[in-house]
mmCIF file of C-alpha atoms in Angstrom:
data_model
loop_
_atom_site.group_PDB
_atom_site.id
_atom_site.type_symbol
_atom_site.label_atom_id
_atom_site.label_comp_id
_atom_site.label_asym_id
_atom_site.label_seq_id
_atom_site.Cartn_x
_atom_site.Cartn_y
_atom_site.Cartn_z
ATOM 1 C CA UNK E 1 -275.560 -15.336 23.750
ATOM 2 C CA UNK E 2 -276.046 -14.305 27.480
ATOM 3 C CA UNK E 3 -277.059 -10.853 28.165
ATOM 4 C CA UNK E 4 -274.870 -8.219 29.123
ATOM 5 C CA UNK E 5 -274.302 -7.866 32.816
ATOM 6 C CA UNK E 6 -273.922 -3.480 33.676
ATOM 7 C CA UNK E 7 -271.699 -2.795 36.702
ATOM 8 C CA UNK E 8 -272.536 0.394 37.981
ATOM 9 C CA UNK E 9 -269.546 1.540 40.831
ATOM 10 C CA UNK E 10 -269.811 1.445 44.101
ATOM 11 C CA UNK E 11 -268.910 3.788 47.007
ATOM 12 C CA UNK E 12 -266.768 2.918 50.049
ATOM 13 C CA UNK E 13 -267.163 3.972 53.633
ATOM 14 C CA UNK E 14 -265.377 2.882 56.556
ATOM 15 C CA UNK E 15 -265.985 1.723 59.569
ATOM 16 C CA UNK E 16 -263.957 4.212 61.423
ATOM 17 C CA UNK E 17 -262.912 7.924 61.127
ATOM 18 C CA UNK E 18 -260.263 8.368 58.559
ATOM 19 C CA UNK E 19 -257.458 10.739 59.019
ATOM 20 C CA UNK E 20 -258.739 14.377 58.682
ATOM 21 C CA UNK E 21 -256.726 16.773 56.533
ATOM 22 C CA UNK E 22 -256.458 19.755 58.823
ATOM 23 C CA UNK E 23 -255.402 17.036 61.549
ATOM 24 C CA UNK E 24 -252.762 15.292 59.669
ATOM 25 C CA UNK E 25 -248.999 14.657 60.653
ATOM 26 C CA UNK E 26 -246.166 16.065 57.784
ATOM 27 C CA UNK E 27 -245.708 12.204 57.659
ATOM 28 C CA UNK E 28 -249.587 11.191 56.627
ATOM 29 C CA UNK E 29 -249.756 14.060 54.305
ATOM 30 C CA UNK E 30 -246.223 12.798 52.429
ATOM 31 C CA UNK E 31 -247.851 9.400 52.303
ATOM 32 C CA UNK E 32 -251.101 10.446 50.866
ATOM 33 C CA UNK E 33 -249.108 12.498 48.654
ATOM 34 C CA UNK E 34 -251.436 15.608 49.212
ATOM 35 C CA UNK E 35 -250.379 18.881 47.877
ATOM 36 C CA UNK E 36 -251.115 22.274 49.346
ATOM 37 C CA UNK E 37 -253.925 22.972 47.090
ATOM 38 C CA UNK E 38 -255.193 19.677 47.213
ATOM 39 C CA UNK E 39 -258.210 19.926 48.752
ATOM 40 C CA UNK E 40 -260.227 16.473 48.527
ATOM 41 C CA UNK E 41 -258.027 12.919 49.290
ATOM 42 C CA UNK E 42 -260.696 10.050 49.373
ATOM 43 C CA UNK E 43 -262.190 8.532 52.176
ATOM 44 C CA UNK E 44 -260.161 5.021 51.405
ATOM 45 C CA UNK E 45 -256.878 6.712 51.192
ATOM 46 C CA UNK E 46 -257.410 9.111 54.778
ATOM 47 C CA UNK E 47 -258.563 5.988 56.574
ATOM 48 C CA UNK E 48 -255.554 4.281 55.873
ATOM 49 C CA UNK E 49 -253.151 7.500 56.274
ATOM 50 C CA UNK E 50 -253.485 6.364 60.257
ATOM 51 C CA UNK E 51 -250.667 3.961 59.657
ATOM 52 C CA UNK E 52 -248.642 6.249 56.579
ATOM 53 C CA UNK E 53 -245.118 3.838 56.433
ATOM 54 C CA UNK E 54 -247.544 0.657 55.297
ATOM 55 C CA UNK E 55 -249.783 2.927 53.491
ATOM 56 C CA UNK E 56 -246.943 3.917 51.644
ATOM 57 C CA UNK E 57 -244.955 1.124 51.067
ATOM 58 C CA UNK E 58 -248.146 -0.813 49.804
ATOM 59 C CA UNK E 59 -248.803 1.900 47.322
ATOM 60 C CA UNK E 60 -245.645 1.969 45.861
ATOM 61 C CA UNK E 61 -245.669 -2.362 45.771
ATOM 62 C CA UNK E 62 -249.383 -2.196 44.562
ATOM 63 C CA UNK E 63 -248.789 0.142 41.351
ATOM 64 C CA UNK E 64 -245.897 -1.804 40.639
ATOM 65 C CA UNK E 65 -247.675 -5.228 40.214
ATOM 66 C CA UNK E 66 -250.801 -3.823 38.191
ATOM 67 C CA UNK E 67 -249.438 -1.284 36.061
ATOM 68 C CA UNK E 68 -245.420 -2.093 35.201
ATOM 69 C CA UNK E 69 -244.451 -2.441 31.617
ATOM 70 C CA UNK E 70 -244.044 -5.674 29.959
ATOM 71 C CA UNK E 71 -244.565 -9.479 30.980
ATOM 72 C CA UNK E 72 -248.711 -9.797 31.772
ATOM 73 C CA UNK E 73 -251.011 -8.583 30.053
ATOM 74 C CA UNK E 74 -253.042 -5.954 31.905
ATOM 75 C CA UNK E 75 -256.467 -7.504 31.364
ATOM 76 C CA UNK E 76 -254.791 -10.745 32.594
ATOM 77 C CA UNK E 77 -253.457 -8.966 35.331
ATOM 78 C CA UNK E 78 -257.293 -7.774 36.161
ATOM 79 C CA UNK E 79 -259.228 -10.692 35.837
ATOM 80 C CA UNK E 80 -256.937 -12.179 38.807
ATOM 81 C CA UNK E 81 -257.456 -9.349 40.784
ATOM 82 C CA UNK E 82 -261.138 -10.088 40.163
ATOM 83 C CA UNK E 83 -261.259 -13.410 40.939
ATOM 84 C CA UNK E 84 -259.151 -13.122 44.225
ATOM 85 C CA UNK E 85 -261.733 -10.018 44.961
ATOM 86 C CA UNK E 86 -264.727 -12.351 44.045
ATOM 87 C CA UNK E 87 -263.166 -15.405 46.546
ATOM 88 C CA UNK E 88 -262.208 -12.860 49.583
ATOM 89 C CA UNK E 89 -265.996 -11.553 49.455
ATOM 90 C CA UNK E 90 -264.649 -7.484 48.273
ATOM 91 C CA UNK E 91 -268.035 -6.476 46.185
ATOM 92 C CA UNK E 92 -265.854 -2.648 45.889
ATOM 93 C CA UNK E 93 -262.835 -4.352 44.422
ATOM 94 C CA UNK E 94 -264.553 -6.972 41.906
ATOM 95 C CA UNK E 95 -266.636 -4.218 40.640
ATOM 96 C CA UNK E 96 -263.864 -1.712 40.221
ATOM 97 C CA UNK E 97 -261.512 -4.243 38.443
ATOM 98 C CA UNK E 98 -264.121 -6.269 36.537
ATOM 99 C CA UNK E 99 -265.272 -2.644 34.940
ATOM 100 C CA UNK E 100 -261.456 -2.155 34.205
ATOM 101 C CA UNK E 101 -260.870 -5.755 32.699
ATOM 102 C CA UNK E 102 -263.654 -4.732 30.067
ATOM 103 C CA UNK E 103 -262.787 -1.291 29.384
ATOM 104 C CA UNK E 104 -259.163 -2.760 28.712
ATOM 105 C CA UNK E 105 -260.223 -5.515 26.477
ATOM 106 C CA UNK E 106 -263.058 -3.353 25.144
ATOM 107 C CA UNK E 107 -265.889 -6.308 25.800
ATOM 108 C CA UNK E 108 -267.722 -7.311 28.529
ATOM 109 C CA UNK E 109 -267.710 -10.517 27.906
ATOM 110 C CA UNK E 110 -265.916 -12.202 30.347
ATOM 111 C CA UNK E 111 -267.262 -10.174 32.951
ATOM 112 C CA UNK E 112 -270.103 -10.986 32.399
ATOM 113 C CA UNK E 113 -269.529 -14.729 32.026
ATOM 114 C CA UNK E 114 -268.035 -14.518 35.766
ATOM 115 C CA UNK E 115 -270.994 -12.351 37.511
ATOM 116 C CA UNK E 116 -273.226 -14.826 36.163
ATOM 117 C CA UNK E 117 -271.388 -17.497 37.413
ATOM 118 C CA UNK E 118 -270.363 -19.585 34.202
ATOM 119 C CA UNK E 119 -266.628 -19.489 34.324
ATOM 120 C CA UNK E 120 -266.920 -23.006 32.100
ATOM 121 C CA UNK E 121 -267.913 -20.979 28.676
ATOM 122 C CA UNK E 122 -264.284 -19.022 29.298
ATOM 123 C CA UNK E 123 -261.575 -19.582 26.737
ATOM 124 C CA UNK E 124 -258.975 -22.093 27.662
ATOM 125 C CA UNK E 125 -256.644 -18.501 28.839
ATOM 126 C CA UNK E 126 -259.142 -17.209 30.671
ATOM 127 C CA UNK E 127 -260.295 -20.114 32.757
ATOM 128 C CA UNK E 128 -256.854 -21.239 33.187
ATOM 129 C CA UNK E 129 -256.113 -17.880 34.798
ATOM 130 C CA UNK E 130 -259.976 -17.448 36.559
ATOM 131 C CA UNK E 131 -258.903 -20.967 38.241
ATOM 132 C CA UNK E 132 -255.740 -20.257 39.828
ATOM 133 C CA UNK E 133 -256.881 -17.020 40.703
ATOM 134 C CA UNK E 134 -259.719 -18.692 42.870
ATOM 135 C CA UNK E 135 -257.624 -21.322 43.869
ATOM 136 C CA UNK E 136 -254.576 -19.439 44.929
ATOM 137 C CA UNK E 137 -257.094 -16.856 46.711
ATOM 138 C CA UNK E 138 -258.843 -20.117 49.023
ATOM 139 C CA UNK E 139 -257.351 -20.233 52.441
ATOM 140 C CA UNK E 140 -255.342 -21.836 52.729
ATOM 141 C CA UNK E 141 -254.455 -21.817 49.194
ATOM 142 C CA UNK E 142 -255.808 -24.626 47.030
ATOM 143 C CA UNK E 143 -253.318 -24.121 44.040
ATOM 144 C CA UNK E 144 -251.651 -27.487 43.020
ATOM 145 C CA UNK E 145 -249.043 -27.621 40.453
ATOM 146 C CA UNK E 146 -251.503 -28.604 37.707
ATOM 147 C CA UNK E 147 -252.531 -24.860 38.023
ATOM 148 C CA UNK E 148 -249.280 -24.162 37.035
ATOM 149 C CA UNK E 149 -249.058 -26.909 34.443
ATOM 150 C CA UNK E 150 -252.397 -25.428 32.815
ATOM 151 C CA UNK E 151 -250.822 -21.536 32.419
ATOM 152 C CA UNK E 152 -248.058 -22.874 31.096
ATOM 153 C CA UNK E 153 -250.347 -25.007 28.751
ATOM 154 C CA UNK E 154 -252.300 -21.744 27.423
ATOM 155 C CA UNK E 155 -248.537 -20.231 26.815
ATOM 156 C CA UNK E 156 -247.507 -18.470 29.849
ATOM 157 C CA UNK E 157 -244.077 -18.594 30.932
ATOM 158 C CA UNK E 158 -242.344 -17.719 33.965
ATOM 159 C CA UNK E 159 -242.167 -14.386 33.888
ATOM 160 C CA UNK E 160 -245.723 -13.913 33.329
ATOM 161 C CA UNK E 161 -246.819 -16.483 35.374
ATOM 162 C CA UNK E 162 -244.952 -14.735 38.459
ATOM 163 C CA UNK E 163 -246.837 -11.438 37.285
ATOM 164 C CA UNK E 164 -249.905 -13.280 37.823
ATOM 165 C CA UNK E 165 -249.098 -14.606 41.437
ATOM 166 C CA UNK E 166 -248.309 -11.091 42.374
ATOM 167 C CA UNK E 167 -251.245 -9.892 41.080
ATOM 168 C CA UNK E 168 -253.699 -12.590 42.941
ATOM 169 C CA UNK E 169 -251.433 -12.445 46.355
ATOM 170 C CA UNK E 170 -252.148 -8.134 46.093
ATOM 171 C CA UNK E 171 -255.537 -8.752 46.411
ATOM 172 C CA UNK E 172 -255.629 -10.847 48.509
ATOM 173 C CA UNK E 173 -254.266 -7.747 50.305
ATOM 174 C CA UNK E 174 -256.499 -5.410 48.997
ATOM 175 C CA UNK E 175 -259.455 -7.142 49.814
ATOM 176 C CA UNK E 176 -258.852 -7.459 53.281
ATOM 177 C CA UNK E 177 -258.737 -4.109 54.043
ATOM 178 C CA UNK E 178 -261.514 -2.713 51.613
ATOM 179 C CA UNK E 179 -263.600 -5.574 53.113
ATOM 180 C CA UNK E 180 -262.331 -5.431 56.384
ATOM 181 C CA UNK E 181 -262.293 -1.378 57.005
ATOM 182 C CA UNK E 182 -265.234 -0.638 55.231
ATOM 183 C CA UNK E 183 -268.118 -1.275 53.314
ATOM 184 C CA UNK E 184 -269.583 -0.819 49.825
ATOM 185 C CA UNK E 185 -272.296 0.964 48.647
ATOM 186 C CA UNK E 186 -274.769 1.499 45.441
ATOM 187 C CA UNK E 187 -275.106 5.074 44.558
ATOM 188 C CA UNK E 188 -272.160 8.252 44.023
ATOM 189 C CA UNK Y 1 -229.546 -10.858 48.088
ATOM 190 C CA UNK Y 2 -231.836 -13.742 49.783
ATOM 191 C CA UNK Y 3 -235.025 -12.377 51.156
ATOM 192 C CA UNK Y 4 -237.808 -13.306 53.119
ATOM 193 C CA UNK Y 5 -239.822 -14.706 50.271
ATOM 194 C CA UNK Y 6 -236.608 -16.538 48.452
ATOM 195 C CA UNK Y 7 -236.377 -17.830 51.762
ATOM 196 C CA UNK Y 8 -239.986 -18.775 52.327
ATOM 197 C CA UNK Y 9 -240.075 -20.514 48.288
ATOM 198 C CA UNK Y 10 -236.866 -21.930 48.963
ATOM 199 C CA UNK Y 11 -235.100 -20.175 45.936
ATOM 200 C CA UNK Y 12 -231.774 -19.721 45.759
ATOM 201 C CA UNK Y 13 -229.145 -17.555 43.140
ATOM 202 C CA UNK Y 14 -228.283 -20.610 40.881
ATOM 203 C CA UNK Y 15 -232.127 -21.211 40.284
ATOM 204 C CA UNK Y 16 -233.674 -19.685 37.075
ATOM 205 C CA UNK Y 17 -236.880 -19.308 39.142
ATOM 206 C CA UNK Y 18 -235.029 -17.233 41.195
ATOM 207 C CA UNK Y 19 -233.497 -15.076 38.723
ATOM 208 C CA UNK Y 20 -236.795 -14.580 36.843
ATOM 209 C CA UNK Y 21 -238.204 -13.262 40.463
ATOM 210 C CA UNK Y 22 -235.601 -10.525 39.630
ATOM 211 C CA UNK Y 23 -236.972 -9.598 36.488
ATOM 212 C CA UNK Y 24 -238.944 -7.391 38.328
ATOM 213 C CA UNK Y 25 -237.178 -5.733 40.461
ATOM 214 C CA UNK Y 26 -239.928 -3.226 42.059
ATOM 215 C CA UNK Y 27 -241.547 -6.534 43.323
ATOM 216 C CA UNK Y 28 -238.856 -7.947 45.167
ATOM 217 C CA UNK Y 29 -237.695 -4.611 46.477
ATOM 218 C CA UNK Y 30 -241.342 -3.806 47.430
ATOM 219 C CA UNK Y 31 -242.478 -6.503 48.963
ATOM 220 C CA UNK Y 32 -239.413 -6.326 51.311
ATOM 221 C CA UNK Y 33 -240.501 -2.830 52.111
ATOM 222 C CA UNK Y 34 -243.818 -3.858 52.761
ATOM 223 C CA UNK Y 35 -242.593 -6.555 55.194
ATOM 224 C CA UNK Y 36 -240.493 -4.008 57.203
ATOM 225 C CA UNK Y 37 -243.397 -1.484 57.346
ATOM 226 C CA UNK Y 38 -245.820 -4.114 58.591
ATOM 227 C CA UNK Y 39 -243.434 -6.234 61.323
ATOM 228 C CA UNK Y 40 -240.764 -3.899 62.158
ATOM 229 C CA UNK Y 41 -241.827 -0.336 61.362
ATOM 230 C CA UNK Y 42 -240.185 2.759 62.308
ATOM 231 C CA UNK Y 43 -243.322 3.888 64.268
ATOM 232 C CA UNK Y 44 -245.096 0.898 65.898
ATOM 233 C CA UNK Y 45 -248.037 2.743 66.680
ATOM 234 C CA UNK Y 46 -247.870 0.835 69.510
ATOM 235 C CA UNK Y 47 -248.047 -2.875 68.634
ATOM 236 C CA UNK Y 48 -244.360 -4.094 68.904
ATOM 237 C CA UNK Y 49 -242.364 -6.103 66.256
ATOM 238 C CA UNK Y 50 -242.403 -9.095 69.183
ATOM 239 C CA UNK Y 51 -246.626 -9.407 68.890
ATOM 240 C CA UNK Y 52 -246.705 -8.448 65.156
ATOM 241 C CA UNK Y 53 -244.190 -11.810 64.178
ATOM 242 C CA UNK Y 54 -246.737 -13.387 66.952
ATOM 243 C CA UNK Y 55 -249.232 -12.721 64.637
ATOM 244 C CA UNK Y 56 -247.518 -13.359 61.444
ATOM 245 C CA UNK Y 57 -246.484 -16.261 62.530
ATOM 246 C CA UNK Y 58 -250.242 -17.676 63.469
ATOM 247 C CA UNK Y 59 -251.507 -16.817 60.315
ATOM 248 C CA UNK Y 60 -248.871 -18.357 58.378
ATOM 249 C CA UNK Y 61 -249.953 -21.654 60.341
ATOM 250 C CA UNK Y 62 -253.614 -20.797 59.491
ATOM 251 C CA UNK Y 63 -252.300 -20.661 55.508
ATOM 252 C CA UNK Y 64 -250.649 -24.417 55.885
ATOM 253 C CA UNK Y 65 -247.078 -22.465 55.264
ATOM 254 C CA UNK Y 66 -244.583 -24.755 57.003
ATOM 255 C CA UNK Y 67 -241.744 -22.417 55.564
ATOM 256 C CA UNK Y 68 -242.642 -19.368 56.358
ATOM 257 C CA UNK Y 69 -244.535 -20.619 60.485
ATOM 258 C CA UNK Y 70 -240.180 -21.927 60.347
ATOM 259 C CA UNK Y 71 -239.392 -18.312 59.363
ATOM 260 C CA UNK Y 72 -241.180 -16.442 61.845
ATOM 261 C CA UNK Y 73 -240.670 -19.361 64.964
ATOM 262 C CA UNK Y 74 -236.858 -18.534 64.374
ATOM 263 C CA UNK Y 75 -237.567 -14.504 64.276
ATOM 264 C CA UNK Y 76 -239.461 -14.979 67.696
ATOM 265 C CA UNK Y 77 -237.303 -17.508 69.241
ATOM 266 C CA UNK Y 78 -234.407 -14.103 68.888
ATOM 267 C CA UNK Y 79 -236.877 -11.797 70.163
ATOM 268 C CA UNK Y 80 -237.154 -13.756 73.390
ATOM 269 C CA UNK Y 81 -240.819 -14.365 73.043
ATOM 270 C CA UNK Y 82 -242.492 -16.198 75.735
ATOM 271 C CA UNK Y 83 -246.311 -16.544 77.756
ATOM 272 C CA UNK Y 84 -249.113 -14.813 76.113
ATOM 273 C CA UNK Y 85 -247.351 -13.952 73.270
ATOM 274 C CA UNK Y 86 -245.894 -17.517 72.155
ATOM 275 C CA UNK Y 87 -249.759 -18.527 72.952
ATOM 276 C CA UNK Y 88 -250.603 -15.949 70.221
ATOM 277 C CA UNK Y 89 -248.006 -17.241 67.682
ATOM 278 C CA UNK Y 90 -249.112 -21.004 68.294
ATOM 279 C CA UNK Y 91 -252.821 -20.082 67.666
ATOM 280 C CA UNK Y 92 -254.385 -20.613 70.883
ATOM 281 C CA UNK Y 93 -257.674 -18.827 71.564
ATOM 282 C CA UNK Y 94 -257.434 -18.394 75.300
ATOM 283 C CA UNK Y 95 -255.913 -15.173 75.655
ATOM 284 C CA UNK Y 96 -256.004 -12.133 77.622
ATOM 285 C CA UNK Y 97 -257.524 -8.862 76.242
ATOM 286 C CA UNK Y 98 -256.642 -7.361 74.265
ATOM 287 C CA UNK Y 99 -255.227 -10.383 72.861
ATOM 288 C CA UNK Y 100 -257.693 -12.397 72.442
ATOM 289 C CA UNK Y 101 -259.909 -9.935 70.426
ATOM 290 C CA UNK Y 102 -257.077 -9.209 68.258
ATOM 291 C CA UNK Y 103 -256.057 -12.575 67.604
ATOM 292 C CA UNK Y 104 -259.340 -13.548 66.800
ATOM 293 C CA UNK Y 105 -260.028 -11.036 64.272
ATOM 294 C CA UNK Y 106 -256.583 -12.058 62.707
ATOM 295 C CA UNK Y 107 -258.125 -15.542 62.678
ATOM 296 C CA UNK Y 108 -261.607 -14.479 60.862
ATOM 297 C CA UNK Y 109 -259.680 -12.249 58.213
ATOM 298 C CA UNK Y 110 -257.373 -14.910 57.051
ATOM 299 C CA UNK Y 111 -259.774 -17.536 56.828
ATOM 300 C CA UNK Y 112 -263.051 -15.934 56.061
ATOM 301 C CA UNK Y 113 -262.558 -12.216 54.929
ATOM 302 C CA UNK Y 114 -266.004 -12.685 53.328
ATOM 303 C CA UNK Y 115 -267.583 -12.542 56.822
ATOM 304 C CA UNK Y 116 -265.616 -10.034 58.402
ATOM 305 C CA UNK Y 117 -268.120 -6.840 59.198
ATOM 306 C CA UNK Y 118 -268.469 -3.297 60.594
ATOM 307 C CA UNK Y 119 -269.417 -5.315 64.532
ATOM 308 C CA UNK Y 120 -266.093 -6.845 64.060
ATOM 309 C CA UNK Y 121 -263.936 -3.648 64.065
ATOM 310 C CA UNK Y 122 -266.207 -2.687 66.765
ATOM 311 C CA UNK Y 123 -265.073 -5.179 68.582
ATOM 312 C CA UNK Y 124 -261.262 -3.887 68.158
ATOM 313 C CA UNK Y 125 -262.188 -0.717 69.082
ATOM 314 C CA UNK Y 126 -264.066 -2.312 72.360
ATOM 315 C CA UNK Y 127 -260.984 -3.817 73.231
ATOM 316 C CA UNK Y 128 -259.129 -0.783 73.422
ATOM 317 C CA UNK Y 129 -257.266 -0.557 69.666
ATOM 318 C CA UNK Y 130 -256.902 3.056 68.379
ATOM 319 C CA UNK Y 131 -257.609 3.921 65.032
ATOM 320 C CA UNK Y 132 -254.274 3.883 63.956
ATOM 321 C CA UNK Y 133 -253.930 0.441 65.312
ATOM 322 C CA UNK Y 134 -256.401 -1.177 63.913
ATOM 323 C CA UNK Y 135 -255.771 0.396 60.552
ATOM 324 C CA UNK Y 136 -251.855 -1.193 61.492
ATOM 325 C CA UNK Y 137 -253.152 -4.515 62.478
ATOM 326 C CA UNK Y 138 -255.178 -4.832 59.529
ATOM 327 C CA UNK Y 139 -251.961 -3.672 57.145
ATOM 328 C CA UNK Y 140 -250.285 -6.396 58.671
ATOM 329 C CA UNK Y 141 -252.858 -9.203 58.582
ATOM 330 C CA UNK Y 142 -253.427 -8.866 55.034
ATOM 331 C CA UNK Y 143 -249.714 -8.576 54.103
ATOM 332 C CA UNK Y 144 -249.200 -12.050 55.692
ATOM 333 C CA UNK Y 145 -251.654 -13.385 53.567
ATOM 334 C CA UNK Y 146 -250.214 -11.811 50.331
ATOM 335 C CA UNK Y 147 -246.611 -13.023 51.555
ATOM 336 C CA UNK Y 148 -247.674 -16.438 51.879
ATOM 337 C CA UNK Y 149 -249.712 -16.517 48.777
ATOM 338 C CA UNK Y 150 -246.597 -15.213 46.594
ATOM 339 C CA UNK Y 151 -244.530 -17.648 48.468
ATOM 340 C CA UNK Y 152 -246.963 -20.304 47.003
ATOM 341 C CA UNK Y 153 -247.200 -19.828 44.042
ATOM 342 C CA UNK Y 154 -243.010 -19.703 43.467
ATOM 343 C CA UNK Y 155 -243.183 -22.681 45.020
ATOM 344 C CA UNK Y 156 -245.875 -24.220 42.471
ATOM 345 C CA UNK Y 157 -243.608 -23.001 39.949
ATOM 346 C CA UNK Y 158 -240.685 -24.702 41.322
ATOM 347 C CA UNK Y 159 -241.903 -27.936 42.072
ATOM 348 C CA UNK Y 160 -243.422 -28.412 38.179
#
């Protein structure tokens, strides 16, 4: 048995002023989506609002590949976001989508298992997904065709496996702009 | 309809890879979005398509991606690139400002995110960016690397 590891969330600040409301263009506040009685719009979302056509097409691409119906599972889904966060260095993102992998699956197991750096005691799934998530994340990418071989091997097919590149490659996005534009912190 | 990462995978309509690409629909259509919004937006913020494919273009080099560095080389040989900014897309480091700052930092976040920090946006910043384009250059670094990664990975798929 190893010990339960708790992941308490972290707060992001950037490096540089995000958009303020009462200065924003009709174009940032469509993007951010903010309503007229909206009065708070996080600090990650008004830093980005500078550039509101990328901000918003990411968005759109980003809730697509973690939350669409059907094909992946969602905690599969997660756990390559996490190890794509973990590999790119983005302490906000692995926390964030590590605490979502086990409130999806309902155990911390696997989470834990990762933050203490034991990916070998994973199930054949997991590791076969934890792998290619690392190795597709390495750049340039490390991924081989035995990567492939192995999701198929743990029953993946295509559709699912194609799910799961999407997922990594996103975060691989993510990460280098939570990482990039900002920092994380301990505390609310 | 072909698109940028059919064309970087090297998919086609008669493959079954390619077909179950289209299984999701909101991918394909949204990563195409995402591409026009990071290399040919509507509002440039002041960083033109020409230095953006630059860019794209040395980082897809950076990720090993002979297919996609083929990709952008025949977007830039249309757009008439030529000097500083061919010197950008073939990775050299000798550069003029702000140039050089920005194609380092385009280096560093492909390669080794992990060590990016707060001194290296200051550095942006130093060199003149605005906030808006640093928040755009950054959009568009880190697209390149999801492009190339999806690309990847298709092409995994296809070859076993």
């Amino acid at each position: 048995m190893i010990s339960s590891v708790r992941l308490k969330p972290l707060n992001w600040q950037p490096y540089i002023a995000p958009v303020e409301l009462s200065e924003a263009t009709p174009e940032q506040l469509d993007a951010m989506k903010v309503t007229p009685s909206a009065k708070k719009v996080s600090e990650y979302v008004r830093t980005l609002a500078h550039d509101p056509e990328s901000y918003l097409a990411r968005t759109i691409l980003f809730n697509a590949i973690m939350y669409v119906e059907g094909g992946l599972a969602r905690p599969d889904r997660e756990l390559g976001a996490l190890g794509a966060s973990i590999v790119n260095g983005c302490k906000f993102c692995a926390v964030v989508h590590a605490r979502r992998h086990a409130e999806l699956t309902k155990s911390d197991q696997v989470v834990t298992t990762l933050y203490l750096d034991k990916p070998e005691k994973l199930g054949p799934r997991d590791a076969a997904i934890y792998s290619f998530a690392r190795r597709l994340s390495a750049a340039p990418s490390e991924a081989t065709a035995d990567d492939i071989a192995a999701l198929r091997s743990v029953g993946m097919n295509d559709v699912e496996i194609i799910d799961l590149v999407h997922a990594i490659s996103i975060f691989g996005w993510a990460n280098r702009l939570m990482h990039v534009l900002g920092h994380a912190q301990t505390g609310k | 309809m072909i698109d940028a990462i059919d064309k970087a995978a090297g998919l086609s309509p008669d493959d079954e890879l390619f077909r179950a690409r289209r299984f999701r629909p909101e991918f394909v259509q949204g990563a195409e979005e995402c591409r026009i919004s990071v290399l040919h937006p509507a509002h440039d913020q002041g960083l033109a398509p020409i230095l953006r494919v630059a860019l794209a273009r040395r980082m897809a080099a950076l990720n090993g991606d002979a297919a996609l560095v083929e990709q952008f080389d025949t977007q830039l040989a249309q757009l008439d690139a030529t000097g500083q900014l061919l010197a950008v897309a073939q990775g050299e480091t000798a550069l003029k400002e702000p140039l050089a700052t920005i194609a380092r930092h385009a280096d560093l976040v492909t390669l080794t995110p992990k060590k990016a920090q707060a001194s290296d946006i200051a550095l942006l910043a130093q060199a003149g960016l605005s906030n808006p384009q640093i928040v755009a250059l950054s959009e568009l670094i880190a697209f390149v690397n999801f492009q190339t990664r999806v690309a990847t990975g298709l092409r995994l798929m296809r070859s076993s």
